XYZ file of N, CA and C in Angstrom:
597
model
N 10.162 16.857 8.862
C 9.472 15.576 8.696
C 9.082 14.910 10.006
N 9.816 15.196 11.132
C 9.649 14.595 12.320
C 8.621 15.381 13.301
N 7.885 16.927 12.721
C 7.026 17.865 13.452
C 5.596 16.680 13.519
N 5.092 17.100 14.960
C 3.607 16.673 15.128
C 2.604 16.746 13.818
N 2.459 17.645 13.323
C 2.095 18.136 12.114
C 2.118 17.232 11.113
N 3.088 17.190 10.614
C 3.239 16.328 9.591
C 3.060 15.306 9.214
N 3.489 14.260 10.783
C 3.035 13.252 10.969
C 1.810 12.684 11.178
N 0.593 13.814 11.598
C -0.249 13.252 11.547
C -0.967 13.486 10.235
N -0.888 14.476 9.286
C -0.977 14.713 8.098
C -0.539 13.185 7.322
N 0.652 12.976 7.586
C 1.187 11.587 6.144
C 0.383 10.963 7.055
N 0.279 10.182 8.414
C -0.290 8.974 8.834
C -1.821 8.891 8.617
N -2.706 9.891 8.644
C -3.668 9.972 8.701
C -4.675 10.505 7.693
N -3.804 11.170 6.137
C -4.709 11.682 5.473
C -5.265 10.472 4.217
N -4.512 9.344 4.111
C -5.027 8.520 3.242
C -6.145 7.376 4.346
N -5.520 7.038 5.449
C -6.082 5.925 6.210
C -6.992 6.253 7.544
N -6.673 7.698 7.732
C -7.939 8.406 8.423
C -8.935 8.757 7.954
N -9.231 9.348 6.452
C -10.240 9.655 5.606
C -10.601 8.143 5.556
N -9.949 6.770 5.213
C -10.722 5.575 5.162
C -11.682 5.394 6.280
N -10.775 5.229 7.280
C -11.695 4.928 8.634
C -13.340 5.767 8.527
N -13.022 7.224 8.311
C -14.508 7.750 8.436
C -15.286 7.451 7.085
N -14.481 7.198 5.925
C -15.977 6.554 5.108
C -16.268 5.078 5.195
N -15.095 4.574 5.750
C -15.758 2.960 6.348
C -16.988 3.348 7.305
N -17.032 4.113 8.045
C -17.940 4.269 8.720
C -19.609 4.678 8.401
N -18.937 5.486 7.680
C -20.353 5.920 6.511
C -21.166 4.732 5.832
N -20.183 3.668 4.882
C -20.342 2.696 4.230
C -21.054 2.077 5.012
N -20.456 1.042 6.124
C -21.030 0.547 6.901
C -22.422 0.706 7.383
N -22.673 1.861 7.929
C -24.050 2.381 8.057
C -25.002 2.432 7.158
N -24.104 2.726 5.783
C -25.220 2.501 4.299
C -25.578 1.315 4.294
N -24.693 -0.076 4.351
C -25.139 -1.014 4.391
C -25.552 -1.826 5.553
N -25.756 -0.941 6.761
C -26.533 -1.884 7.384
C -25.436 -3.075 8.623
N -24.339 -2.532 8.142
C -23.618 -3.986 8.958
C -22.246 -3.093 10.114
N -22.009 -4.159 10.582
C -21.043 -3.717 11.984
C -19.817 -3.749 11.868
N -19.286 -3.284 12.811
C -17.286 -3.495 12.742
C -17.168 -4.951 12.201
N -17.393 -5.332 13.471
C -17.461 -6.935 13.596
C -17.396 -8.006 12.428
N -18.646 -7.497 12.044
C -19.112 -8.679 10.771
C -18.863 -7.807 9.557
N -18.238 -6.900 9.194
C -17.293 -6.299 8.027
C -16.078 -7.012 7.903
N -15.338 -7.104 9.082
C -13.745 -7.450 9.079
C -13.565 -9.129 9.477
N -14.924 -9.969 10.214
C -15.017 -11.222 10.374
C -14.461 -11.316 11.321
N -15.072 -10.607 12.648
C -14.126 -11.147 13.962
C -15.050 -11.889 14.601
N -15.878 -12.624 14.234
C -16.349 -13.493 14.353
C -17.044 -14.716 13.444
N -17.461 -15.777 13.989
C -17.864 -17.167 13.113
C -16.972 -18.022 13.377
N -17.220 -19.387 12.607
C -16.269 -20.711 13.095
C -15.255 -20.285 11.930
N -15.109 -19.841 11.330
C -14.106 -20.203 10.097
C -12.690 -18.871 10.651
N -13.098 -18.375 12.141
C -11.992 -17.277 11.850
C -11.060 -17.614 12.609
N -10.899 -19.188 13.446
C -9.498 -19.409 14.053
C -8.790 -19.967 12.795
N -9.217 -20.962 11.719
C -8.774 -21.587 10.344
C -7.990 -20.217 9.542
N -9.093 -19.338 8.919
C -8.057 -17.930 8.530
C -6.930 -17.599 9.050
N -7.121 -16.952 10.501
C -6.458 -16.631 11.163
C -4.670 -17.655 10.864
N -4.833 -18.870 11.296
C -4.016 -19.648 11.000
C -3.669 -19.559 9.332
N -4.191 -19.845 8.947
C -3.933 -19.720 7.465
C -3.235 -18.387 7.004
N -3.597 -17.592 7.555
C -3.017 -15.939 7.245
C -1.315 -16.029 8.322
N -0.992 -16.118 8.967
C -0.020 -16.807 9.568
C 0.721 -16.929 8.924
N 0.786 -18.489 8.855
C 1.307 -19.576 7.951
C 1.723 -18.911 6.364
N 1.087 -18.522 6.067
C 0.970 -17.515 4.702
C 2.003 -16.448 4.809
N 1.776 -15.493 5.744
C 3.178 -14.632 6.111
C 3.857 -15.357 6.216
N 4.976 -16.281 7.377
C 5.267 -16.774 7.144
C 6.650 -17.690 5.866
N 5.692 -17.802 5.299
C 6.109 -18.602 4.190
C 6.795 -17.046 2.968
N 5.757 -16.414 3.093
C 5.505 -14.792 1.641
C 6.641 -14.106 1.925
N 6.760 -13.390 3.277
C 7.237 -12.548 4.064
C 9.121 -12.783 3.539
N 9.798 -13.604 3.686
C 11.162 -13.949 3.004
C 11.415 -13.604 1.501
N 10.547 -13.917 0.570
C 10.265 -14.039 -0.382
C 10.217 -12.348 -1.114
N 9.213 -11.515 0.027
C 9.293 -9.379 -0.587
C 10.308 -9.337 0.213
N 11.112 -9.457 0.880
C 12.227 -8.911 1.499
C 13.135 -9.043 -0.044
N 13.588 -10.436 -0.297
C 14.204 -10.515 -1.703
C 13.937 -9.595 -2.871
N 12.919 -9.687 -2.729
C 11.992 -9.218 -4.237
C 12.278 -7.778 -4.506
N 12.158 -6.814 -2.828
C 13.030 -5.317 -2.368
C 13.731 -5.185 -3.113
N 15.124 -6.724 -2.350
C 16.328 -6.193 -2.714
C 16.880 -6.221 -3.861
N 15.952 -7.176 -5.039
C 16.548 -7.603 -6.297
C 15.672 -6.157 -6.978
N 14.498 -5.544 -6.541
C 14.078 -4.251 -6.986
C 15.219 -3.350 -7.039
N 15.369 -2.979 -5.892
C 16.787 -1.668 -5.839
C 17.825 -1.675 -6.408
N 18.171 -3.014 -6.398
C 19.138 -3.414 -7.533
C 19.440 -3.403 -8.666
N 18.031 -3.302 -9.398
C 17.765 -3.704 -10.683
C 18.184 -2.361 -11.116
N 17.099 -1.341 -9.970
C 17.254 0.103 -10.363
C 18.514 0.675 -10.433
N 19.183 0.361 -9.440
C 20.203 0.846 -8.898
C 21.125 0.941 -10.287
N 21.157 -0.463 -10.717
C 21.967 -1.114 -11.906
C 21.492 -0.041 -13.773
N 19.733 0.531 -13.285
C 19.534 1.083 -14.872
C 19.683 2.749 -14.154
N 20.686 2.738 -13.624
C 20.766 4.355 -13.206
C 19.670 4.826 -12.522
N 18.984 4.240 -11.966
C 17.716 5.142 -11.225
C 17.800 4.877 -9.587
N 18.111 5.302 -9.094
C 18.428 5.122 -7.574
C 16.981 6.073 -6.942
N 16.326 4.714 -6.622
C 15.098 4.874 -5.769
C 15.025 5.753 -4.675
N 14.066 6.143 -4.558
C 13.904 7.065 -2.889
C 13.426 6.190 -1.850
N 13.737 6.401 -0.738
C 12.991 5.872 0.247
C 11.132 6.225 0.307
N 10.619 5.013 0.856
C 8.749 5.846 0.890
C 8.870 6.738 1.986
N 7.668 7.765 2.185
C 7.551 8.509 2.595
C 7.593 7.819 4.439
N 6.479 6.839 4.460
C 6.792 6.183 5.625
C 8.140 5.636 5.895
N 9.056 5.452 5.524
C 10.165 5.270 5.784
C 10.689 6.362 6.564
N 11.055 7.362 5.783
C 11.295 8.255 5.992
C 10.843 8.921 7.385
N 9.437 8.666 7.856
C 8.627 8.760 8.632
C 9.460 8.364 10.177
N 9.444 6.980 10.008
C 10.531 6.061 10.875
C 11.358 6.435 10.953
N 12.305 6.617 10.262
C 13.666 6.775 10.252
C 14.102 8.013 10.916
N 13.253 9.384 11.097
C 13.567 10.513 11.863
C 12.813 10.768 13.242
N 12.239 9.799 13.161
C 11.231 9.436 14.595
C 12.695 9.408 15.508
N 13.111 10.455 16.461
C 13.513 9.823 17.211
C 13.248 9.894 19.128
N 12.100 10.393 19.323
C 10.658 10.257 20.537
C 10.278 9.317 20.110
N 10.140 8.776 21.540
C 9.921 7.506 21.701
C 8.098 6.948 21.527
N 7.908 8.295 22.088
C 5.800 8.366 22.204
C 5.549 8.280 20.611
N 6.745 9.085 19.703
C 6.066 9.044 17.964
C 6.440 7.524 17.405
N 7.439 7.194 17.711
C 7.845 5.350 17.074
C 6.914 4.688 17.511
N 5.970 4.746 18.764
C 5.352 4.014 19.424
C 3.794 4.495 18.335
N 3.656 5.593 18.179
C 2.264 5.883 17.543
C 2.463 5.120 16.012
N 4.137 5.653 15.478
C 4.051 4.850 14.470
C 4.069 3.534 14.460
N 4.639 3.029 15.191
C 4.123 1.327 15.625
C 2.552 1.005 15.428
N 2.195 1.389 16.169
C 0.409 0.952 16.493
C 0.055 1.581 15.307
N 0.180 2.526 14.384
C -0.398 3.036 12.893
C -0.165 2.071 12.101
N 1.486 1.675 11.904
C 1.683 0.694 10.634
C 1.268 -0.676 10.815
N 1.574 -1.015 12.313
C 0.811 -2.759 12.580
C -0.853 -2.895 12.815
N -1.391 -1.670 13.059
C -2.579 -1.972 13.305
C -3.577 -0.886 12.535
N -3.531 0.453 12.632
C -4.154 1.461 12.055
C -4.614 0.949 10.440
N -3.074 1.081 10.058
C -2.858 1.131 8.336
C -3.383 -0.452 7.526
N -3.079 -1.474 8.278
C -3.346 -2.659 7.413
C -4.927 -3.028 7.495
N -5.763 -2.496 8.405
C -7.006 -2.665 8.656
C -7.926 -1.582 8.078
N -7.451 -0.403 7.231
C -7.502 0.708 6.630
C -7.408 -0.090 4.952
N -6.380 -0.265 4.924
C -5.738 -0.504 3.321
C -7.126 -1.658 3.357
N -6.862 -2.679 3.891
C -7.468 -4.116 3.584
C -9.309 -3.751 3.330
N -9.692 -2.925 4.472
C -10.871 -2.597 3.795
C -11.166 -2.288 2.495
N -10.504 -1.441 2.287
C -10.331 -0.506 1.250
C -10.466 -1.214 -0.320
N -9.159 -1.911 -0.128
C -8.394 -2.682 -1.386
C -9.256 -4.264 -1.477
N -9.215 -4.672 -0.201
C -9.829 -6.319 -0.340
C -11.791 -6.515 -0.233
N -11.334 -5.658 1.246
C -13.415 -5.316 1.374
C -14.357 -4.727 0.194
N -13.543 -3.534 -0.157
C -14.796 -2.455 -0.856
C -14.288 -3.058 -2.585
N -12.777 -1.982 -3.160
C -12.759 -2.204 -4.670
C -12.628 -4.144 -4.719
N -12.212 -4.532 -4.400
C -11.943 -5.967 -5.136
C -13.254 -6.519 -5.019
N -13.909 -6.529 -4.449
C -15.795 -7.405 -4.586
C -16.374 -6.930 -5.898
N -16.416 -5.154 -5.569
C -17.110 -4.443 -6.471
C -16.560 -4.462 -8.014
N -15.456 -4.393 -7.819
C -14.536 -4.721 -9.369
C -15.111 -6.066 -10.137
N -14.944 -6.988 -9.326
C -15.099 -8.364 -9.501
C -16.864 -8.718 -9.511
N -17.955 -7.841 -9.359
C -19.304 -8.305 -9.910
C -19.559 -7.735 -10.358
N -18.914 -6.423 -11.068
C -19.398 -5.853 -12.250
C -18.884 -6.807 -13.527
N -17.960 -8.055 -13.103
C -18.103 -8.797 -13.956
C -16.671 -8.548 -14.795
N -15.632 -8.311 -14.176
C -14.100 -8.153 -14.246
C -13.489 -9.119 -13.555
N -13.489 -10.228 -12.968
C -11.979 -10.893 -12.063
C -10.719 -10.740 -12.265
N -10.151 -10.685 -13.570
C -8.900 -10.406 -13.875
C -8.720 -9.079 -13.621
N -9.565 -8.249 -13.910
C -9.224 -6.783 -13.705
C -9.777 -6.331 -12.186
N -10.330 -7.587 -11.148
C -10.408 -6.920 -9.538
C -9.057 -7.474 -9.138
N -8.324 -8.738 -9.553
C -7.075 -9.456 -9.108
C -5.927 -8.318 -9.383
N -6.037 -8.206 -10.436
C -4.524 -7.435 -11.434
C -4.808 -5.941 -11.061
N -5.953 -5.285 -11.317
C -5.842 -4.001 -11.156
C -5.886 -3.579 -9.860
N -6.590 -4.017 -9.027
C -6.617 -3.661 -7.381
C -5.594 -4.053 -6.974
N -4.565 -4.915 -7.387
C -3.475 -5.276 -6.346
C -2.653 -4.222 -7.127
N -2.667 -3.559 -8.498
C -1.824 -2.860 -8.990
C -1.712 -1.484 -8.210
N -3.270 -1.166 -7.819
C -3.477 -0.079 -7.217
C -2.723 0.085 -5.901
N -3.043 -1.150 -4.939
C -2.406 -1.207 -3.807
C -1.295 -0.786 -3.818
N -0.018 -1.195 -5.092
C 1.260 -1.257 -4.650
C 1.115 0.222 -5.184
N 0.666 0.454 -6.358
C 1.082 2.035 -7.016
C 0.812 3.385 -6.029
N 0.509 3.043 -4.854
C -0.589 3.977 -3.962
C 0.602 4.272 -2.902
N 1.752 3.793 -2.680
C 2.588 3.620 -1.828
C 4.128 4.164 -2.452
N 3.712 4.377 -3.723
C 4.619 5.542 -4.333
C 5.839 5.073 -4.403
N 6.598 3.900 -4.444
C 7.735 3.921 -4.430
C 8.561 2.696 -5.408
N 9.294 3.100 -6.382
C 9.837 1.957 -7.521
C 10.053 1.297 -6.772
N 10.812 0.668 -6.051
C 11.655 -0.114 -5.823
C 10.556 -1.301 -4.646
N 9.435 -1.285 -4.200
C 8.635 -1.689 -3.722
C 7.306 -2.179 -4.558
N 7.516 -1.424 -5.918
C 5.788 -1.531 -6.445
C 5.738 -3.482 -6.535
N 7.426 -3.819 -7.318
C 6.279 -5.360 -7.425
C 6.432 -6.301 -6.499
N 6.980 -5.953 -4.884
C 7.141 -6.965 -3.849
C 5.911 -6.609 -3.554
N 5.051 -5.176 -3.550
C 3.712 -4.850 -3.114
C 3.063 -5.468 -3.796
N 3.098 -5.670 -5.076
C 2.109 -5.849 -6.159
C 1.518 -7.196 -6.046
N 2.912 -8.451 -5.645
C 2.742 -9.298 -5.259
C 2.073 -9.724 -4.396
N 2.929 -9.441 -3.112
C 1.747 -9.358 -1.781
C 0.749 -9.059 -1.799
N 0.113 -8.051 -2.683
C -1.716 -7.890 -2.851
C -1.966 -8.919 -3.638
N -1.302 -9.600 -4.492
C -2.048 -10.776 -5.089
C -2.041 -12.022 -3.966
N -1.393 -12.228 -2.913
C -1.445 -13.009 -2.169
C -2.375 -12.485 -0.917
N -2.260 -11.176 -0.851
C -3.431 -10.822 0.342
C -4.946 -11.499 -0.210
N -5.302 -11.082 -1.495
C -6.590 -11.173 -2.422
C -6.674 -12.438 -2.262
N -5.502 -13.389 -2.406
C -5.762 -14.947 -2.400
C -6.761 -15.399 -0.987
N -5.554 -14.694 -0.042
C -6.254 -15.066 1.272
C -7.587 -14.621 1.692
N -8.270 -13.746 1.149
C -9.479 -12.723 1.324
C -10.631 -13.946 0.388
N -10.320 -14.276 -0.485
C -11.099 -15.406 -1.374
C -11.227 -16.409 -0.797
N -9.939 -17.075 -0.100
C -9.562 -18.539 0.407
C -10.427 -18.412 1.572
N -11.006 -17.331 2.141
C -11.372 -17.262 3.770
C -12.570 -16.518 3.859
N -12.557 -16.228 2.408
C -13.787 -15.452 2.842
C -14.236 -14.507 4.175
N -12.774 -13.640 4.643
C -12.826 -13.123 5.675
C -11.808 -11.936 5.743
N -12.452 -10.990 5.861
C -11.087 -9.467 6.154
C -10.129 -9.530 6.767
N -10.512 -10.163 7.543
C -9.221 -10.677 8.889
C -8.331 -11.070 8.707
N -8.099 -12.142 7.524
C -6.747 -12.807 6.975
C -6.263 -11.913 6.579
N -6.120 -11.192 5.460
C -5.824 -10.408 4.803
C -4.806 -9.414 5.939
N -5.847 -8.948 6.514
C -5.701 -7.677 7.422
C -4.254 -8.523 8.600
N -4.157 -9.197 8.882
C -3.896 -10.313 10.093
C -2.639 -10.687 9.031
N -2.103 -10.894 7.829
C -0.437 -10.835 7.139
C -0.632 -9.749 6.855
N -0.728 -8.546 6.241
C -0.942 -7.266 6.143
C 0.108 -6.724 7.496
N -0.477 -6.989 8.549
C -0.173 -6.680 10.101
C 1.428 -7.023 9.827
N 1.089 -8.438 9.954
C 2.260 -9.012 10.219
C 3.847 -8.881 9.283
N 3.077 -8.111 7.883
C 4.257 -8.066 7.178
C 4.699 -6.592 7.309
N 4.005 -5.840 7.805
C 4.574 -4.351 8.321
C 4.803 -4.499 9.506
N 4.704 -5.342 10.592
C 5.070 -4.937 11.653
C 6.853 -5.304 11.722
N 7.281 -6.599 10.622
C 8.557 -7.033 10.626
C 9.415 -6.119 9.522
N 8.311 -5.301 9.310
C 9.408 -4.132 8.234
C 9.636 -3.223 9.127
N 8.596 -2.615 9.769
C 8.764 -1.534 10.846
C 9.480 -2.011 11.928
N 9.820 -3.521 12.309
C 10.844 -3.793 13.282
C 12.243 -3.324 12.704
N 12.322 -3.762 11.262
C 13.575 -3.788 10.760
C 14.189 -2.401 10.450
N 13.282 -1.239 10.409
C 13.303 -0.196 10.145
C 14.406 0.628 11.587
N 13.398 0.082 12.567
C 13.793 0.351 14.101
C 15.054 0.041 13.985
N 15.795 -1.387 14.224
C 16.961 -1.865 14.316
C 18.276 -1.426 13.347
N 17.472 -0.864 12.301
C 18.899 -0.396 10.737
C 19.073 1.286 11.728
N 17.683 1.846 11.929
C 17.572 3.260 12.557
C 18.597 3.065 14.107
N 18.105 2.551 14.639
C 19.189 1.952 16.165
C 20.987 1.969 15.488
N 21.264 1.277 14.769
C 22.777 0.534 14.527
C 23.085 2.159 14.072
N 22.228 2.856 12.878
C 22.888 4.042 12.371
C 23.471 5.173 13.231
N 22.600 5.502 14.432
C 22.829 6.524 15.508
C 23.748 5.725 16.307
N 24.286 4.453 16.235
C 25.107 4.157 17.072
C 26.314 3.829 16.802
């Protein structure tokens, strides 16, 4: 699990194939990095803040939600697996691969997913004239895509609060910007449980 190989296989075959048809897309329609993801205009220091503030506040809240998941399971006989990215982390122990996985999960992956989930299906869901089914089913997708019981409804959640912020801001960036921020404090925490165990 810890070979070059592999790792770039799990890191890169769902959110590297994004990147190159974002790219495609983009070109179909005509528009730029830039003004896809909203890194620019007056409204993107307000998001920005707002997406924050939003982690923040959310971020306490799926940590719980985890632990009352595993629990639940734990309690109907089903003892969850770790996700694959976990797993990922957890045998990382080169310092150059924690570091790639760093910059993948805080920056690669949430700007990948958010296109994906908030940019492309949730618009398109939602003017074919569905809202309940771009809210409920795209955030269902998000969490179900990440494969793991004991996470689907702290995920499930958080995509209903990413979607909030993507509406509220009318901007990729929020989204993408707690996205960041709520994997980068899982992947810290990942580091520090991984640190205490080898020690």
């Amino acid at each position: 699990p810890d070979g070059l190989g592999a790792v770039l296989l799990a890191t890169l075959s769902f959110q590297g194939a994004t990147w190159v048809l974002a790219w495609f897309f983009l070109r179909l329609h005509g528009t730029g990095w830039f003004a896809a993801f909203g890194f620019r205009g007056p409204r993107l220091v307000p998001a920005l803040i707002l997406a924050i503030v939003t982690t923040a506040v959310v971020l306490p809240v799926m940590l719980k939600m985890e632990q009352f998941s595993d629990f639940a399971l734990n309690k109907l006989g089903w003892v969850p697996e770790d996700q694959a990215a976990v797993d990922l982390v957890m045998h990382a122990k080169l310092l150059w691969m924690q570091i790639y996985l760093g910059v993948f999960t805080v920056v690669i992956a949430p700007l990948a997913e958010e296109f994906i989930f908030r940019g492309v299906l949730f618009p398109f869901v939602k003017n074919l004239g569905w809202p309940r089914l771009a809210w409920i089913g795209v955030s269902a997708l998000f969490a179900l895509i990440h494969l793991n019981a004991a996470t689907f409804l702290p995920l499930f959640v958080f995509a209903l609060v990413l979607t909030w912020l993507y509406q509220k801001t009318d901007n990729l960036l929020a989204p993408s910007t707690a996205h960041a921020r709520f994997n980068a404090v899982n992947f810290a925490l990942l580091l520090w449980q991984n640190h205490h165990l080898l020690t």
